[in-house]
Amino acid sequence: MYLDVDIQKTFSSANRHFELNVRFQSDSQRIVIFGPSGSGKSLTLKAIAGLIKIDQGHIRLDSRVLTDRNKKISLTPQQRNLAYLFQDYALFPHLTVRQNISFGLTKGWLNPAPKKPFAAVNYWLEAFELETLADQLPDQLSGGQRQRTALARALVAKPQALLLDEPFTALDADLRHVMRKELDQLQQQLQVPIIMITHDPEDVAIFGQHVLTIKNGRIISDDVG
Amino acid sequence: MMLSLDPVWPAFFLSMKVAGWATFFTLILGVSVGYFLARVNFRGRDLVDSFLTLPMVLPPTVLGYYLLVLLGREGAIGFWLQGYGISLIFTWQGAVIAATIVSFPLVFKPARAAFESVDGQLEQAARVLGLSEISLFFRVTLPLAWRGIMAGLLLAFARAMGEFGATLMIAGSIPGKTQTLSIAIYEAVQAGQDDLATLFVLITSFICIVVLLSASYLAPGRIAYRG
């Protein structure tokens, strides 16, 4: 993967002024953006996903321009073919595990039927040992099962890259260790490029092939391991 | 003396018809306006919200008067409609308009609150997964807001069925045509037919109790009214 990010965005409200000014290039398969909360790492990830619009600059992924203010290009999140793992997973609470995973495979006005079989969904249910839980709702799942469901939902559409927002903070310490290992193996097996934001040095140790440290909206160090 | 049910049915069916249509229109209007006010932030949003809530606090006779002024022969809309040969005064359609306006805040208020309580992150997740805005509205936002909206709809149905003041002013009290249950009660009492009035009252009370029970079952303490 080749990722070229050069973005500026200013946030202003009555009691806060924040300038995001992030610039980096990477051809790594595992990019970690590391920084404390409020440093702008979450905004950077959202900008890559297209969930916030940038004021100036561009984002390119391989040969595709995701956004370029000068050329007035801005792909919608729908057009970017990226997957996003939210910090608390953002599973749809009214849909079963199976429906959650197959959610993006149908684009119409109706949710996929609870029993509708998709080969790709079955594959992920099996790979993540979720088959017996396929008909459960997200609030009946444990933390690890929720994360697996969210990962399956993210990966089932074969995204060009997987964006991860603090993926392990919602888990307790033991489970964090297990899930970290699982994601590590999964990434090596699928060779899907990941861009992870985190404040946890352990994530950096395992996933940080290319580590960018961010502070006050700027990249302050850029290490390719 | 055996009391005949014959005079009950026309008023009963008319009330159901008027309340049914009014509920249908408040569903469309209340959900769209509630969604709009929940998602679009603009100057004067609170003013619009207050204005749209007015039918809940204004005396129905005041609403009826406004409607007469608008829809009557001399009224802005009434005059225009007359060009097409349509008159809404003294018709059941006029009663539907009155009932819709009176019950509208009961849907739009909880709908707005329900839409505001839907986690925006779920909508973002749906966007990243490739869903269009309209698809994600029907597949994520609306299903998650539905309980609050449904509870409002049941209250709106009960309110529409009980509508009296505005309906009497705009549609009058024509038996079999615009005389709904609540108006028939008034007429029966005026005519000294106490038995008939009692029957109407019991039927109306029964329907309202069923509707309220369903509403509380759907949303136990879940409707938060926000100003």
mmCIF file of C-alpha atoms in Angstrom, chain A residues 53-175:
data_model
loop_
_atom_site.group_PDB
_atom_site.id
_atom_site.type_symbol
_atom_site.label_atom_id
_atom_site.label_comp_id
_atom_site.label_asym_id
_atom_site.label_seq_id
_atom_site.Cartn_x
_atom_site.Cartn_y
_atom_site.Cartn_z
ATOM 1 C CA LYS A 53 -13.998 17.036 5.135
ATOM 2 C CA ILE A 54 -10.563 18.635 5.040
ATOM 3 C CA ASP A 55 -9.928 22.351 4.396
ATOM 4 C CA GLN A 56 -6.715 21.989 2.413
ATOM 5 C CA GLY A 57 -4.497 19.245 1.010
ATOM 6 C CA HIS A 58 -4.960 15.768 -0.358
ATOM 7 C CA ILE A 59 -5.118 12.067 0.532
ATOM 8 C CA ARG A 60 -3.957 9.457 -1.971
ATOM 9 C CA LEU A 61 -4.122 5.709 -1.556
ATOM 10 C CA ASP A 62 -2.178 3.658 -4.110
ATOM 11 C CA SER A 63 -3.212 5.061 -7.474
ATOM 12 C CA ARG A 64 -6.466 6.556 -6.176
ATOM 13 C CA VAL A 65 -7.082 10.127 -5.126
ATOM 14 C CA LEU A 66 -9.441 9.965 -2.145
ATOM 15 C CA THR A 67 -9.569 13.709 -1.806
ATOM 16 C CA ASP A 68 -7.726 16.663 -3.281
ATOM 17 C CA ARG A 69 -8.926 20.165 -2.462
ATOM 18 C CA ASN A 70 -6.976 21.749 -5.319
ATOM 19 C CA LYS A 71 -8.609 19.462 -7.848
ATOM 20 C CA LYS A 72 -11.904 19.704 -5.987
ATOM 21 C CA ILE A 73 -12.048 15.937 -5.620
ATOM 22 C CA SER A 74 -13.633 14.460 -2.530
ATOM 23 C CA LEU A 75 -14.812 10.873 -2.607
ATOM 24 C CA THR A 76 -17.642 10.096 -0.196
ATOM 25 C CA PRO A 77 -17.001 7.463 2.498
ATOM 26 C CA GLN A 78 -19.195 5.149 0.391
ATOM 27 C CA GLN A 79 -16.846 5.452 -2.599
ATOM 28 C CA ARG A 80 -13.563 4.949 -0.749
ATOM 29 C CA ASN A 81 -13.739 1.168 -0.268
ATOM 30 C CA LEU A 82 -12.132 1.330 3.156
ATOM 31 C CA ALA A 83 -13.148 -0.466 6.323
ATOM 32 C CA TYR A 84 -13.343 1.255 9.684
ATOM 33 C CA LEU A 85 -13.276 -0.449 13.057
ATOM 34 C CA PHE A 86 -14.774 1.924 15.582
ATOM 35 C CA GLN A 87 -13.463 2.076 19.128
ATOM 36 C CA ASP A 88 -16.699 0.698 20.586
ATOM 37 C CA TYR A 89 -17.386 -1.238 17.352
ATOM 38 C CA ALA A 90 -20.604 0.568 16.354
ATOM 39 C CA LEU A 91 -22.471 -2.691 15.789
ATOM 40 C CA PHE A 92 -26.084 -2.160 14.770
ATOM 41 C CA PRO A 93 -28.006 -3.006 17.960
ATOM 42 C CA HIS A 94 -31.212 -3.980 16.133
ATOM 43 C CA LEU A 95 -29.525 -6.523 13.837
ATOM 44 C CA THR A 96 -28.177 -10.002 14.528
ATOM 45 C CA VAL A 97 -24.514 -10.912 14.228
ATOM 46 C CA ARG A 98 -25.137 -12.378 10.762
ATOM 47 C CA GLN A 99 -27.083 -9.306 9.621
ATOM 48 C CA ASN A 100 -24.373 -7.026 10.970
ATOM 49 C CA ILE A 101 -21.687 -8.840 9.011
ATOM 50 C CA SER A 102 -23.714 -8.923 5.790
ATOM 51 C CA PHE A 103 -24.895 -5.323 6.258
ATOM 52 C CA GLY A 104 -22.737 -3.771 3.538
ATOM 53 C CA LEU A 105 -23.263 -6.581 1.025
ATOM 54 C CA THR A 106 -26.736 -5.323 0.104
ATOM 55 C CA LYS A 107 -27.179 -1.646 -0.624
ATOM 56 C CA GLY A 108 -30.974 -1.306 -0.910
ATOM 57 C CA TRP A 109 -33.533 0.151 1.494
ATOM 58 C CA LEU A 110 -34.022 -3.100 3.380
ATOM 59 C CA ASN A 111 -31.679 -4.874 5.776
ATOM 60 C CA PRO A 112 -30.564 -8.376 4.767
ATOM 61 C CA ALA A 113 -33.022 -11.004 6.003
ATOM 62 C CA PRO A 114 -31.878 -12.752 9.229
ATOM 63 C CA LYS A 115 -31.340 -16.077 7.466
ATOM 64 C CA LYS A 116 -30.024 -14.859 4.122
ATOM 65 C CA PRO A 117 -26.915 -16.931 3.343
ATOM 66 C CA PHE A 118 -23.832 -15.254 1.923
ATOM 67 C CA ALA A 119 -20.776 -17.452 1.317
ATOM 68 C CA ALA A 120 -18.431 -14.693 2.466
ATOM 69 C CA VAL A 121 -20.426 -14.168 5.666
ATOM 70 C CA ASN A 122 -20.402 -17.878 6.445
ATOM 71 C CA TYR A 123 -16.656 -17.905 5.919
ATOM 72 C CA TRP A 124 -16.104 -15.160 8.501
ATOM 73 C CA LEU A 125 -18.609 -16.607 10.971
ATOM 74 C CA GLU A 126 -16.599 -19.810 10.860
ATOM 75 C CA ALA A 127 -13.185 -18.162 10.902
ATOM 76 C CA PHE A 128 -14.080 -16.168 14.016
ATOM 77 C CA GLU A 129 -16.028 -19.002 15.690
ATOM 78 C CA LEU A 130 -19.236 -16.980 15.650
ATOM 79 C CA GLU A 131 -21.490 -19.605 13.967
ATOM 80 C CA THR A 132 -23.393 -20.461 17.141
ATOM 81 C CA LEU A 133 -23.921 -16.769 17.846
ATOM 82 C CA ALA A 134 -25.065 -15.820 14.338
ATOM 83 C CA ASP A 135 -28.649 -15.154 15.422
ATOM 84 C CA GLN A 136 -27.803 -13.217 18.586
ATOM 85 C CA LEU A 137 -28.031 -9.453 18.972
ATOM 86 C CA PRO A 138 -24.847 -7.504 19.770
ATOM 87 C CA ASP A 139 -25.821 -6.793 23.387
ATOM 88 C CA GLN A 140 -25.825 -10.542 24.068
ATOM 89 C CA LEU A 141 -22.155 -10.850 23.067
ATOM 90 C CA SER A 142 -18.968 -10.613 25.092
ATOM 91 C CA GLY A 143 -16.374 -7.929 24.328
ATOM 92 C CA GLY A 144 -14.186 -10.222 22.247
ATOM 93 C CA GLN A 145 -17.142 -11.575 20.271
ATOM 94 C CA ARG A 146 -18.249 -8.036 19.547
ATOM 95 C CA GLN A 147 -14.836 -7.149 18.236
ATOM 96 C CA ARG A 148 -14.741 -10.239 16.023
ATOM 97 C CA THR A 149 -18.173 -9.375 14.653
ATOM 98 C CA ALA A 150 -17.054 -5.843 13.893
ATOM 99 C CA LEU A 151 -13.878 -7.125 12.240
ATOM 100 C CA ALA A 152 -15.856 -9.593 10.135
ATOM 101 C CA ARG A 153 -18.230 -6.807 9.073
ATOM 102 C CA ALA A 154 -15.239 -4.669 8.129
ATOM 103 C CA LEU A 155 -13.398 -7.361 6.183
ATOM 104 C CA VAL A 156 -16.238 -9.123 4.392
ATOM 105 C CA ALA A 157 -16.341 -6.565 1.567
ATOM 106 C CA LYS A 158 -12.581 -6.942 0.904
ATOM 107 C CA PRO A 159 -11.604 -3.344 1.633
ATOM 108 C CA GLN A 160 -8.478 -1.747 0.230
ATOM 109 C CA ALA A 161 -7.319 -0.919 3.767
ATOM 110 C CA LEU A 162 -8.555 -1.408 7.313
ATOM 111 C CA LEU A 163 -8.688 1.636 9.583
ATOM 112 C CA LEU A 164 -8.652 0.857 13.309
ATOM 113 C CA ASP A 165 -9.633 3.382 15.968
ATOM 114 C CA GLU A 166 -8.124 2.354 19.345
ATOM 115 C CA PRO A 167 -9.201 -1.246 18.694
ATOM 116 C CA PHE A 168 -8.350 -2.722 22.100
ATOM 117 C CA THR A 169 -9.284 -0.013 24.614
ATOM 118 C CA ALA A 170 -12.789 -1.381 25.126
ATOM 119 C CA LEU A 171 -11.408 -4.771 26.265
ATOM 120 C CA ASP A 172 -10.041 -5.907 29.616
ATOM 121 C CA ALA A 173 -6.314 -6.601 29.915
ATOM 122 C CA ASP A 174 -6.343 -10.392 29.299
ATOM 123 C CA LEU A 175 -8.618 -10.175 26.321
#
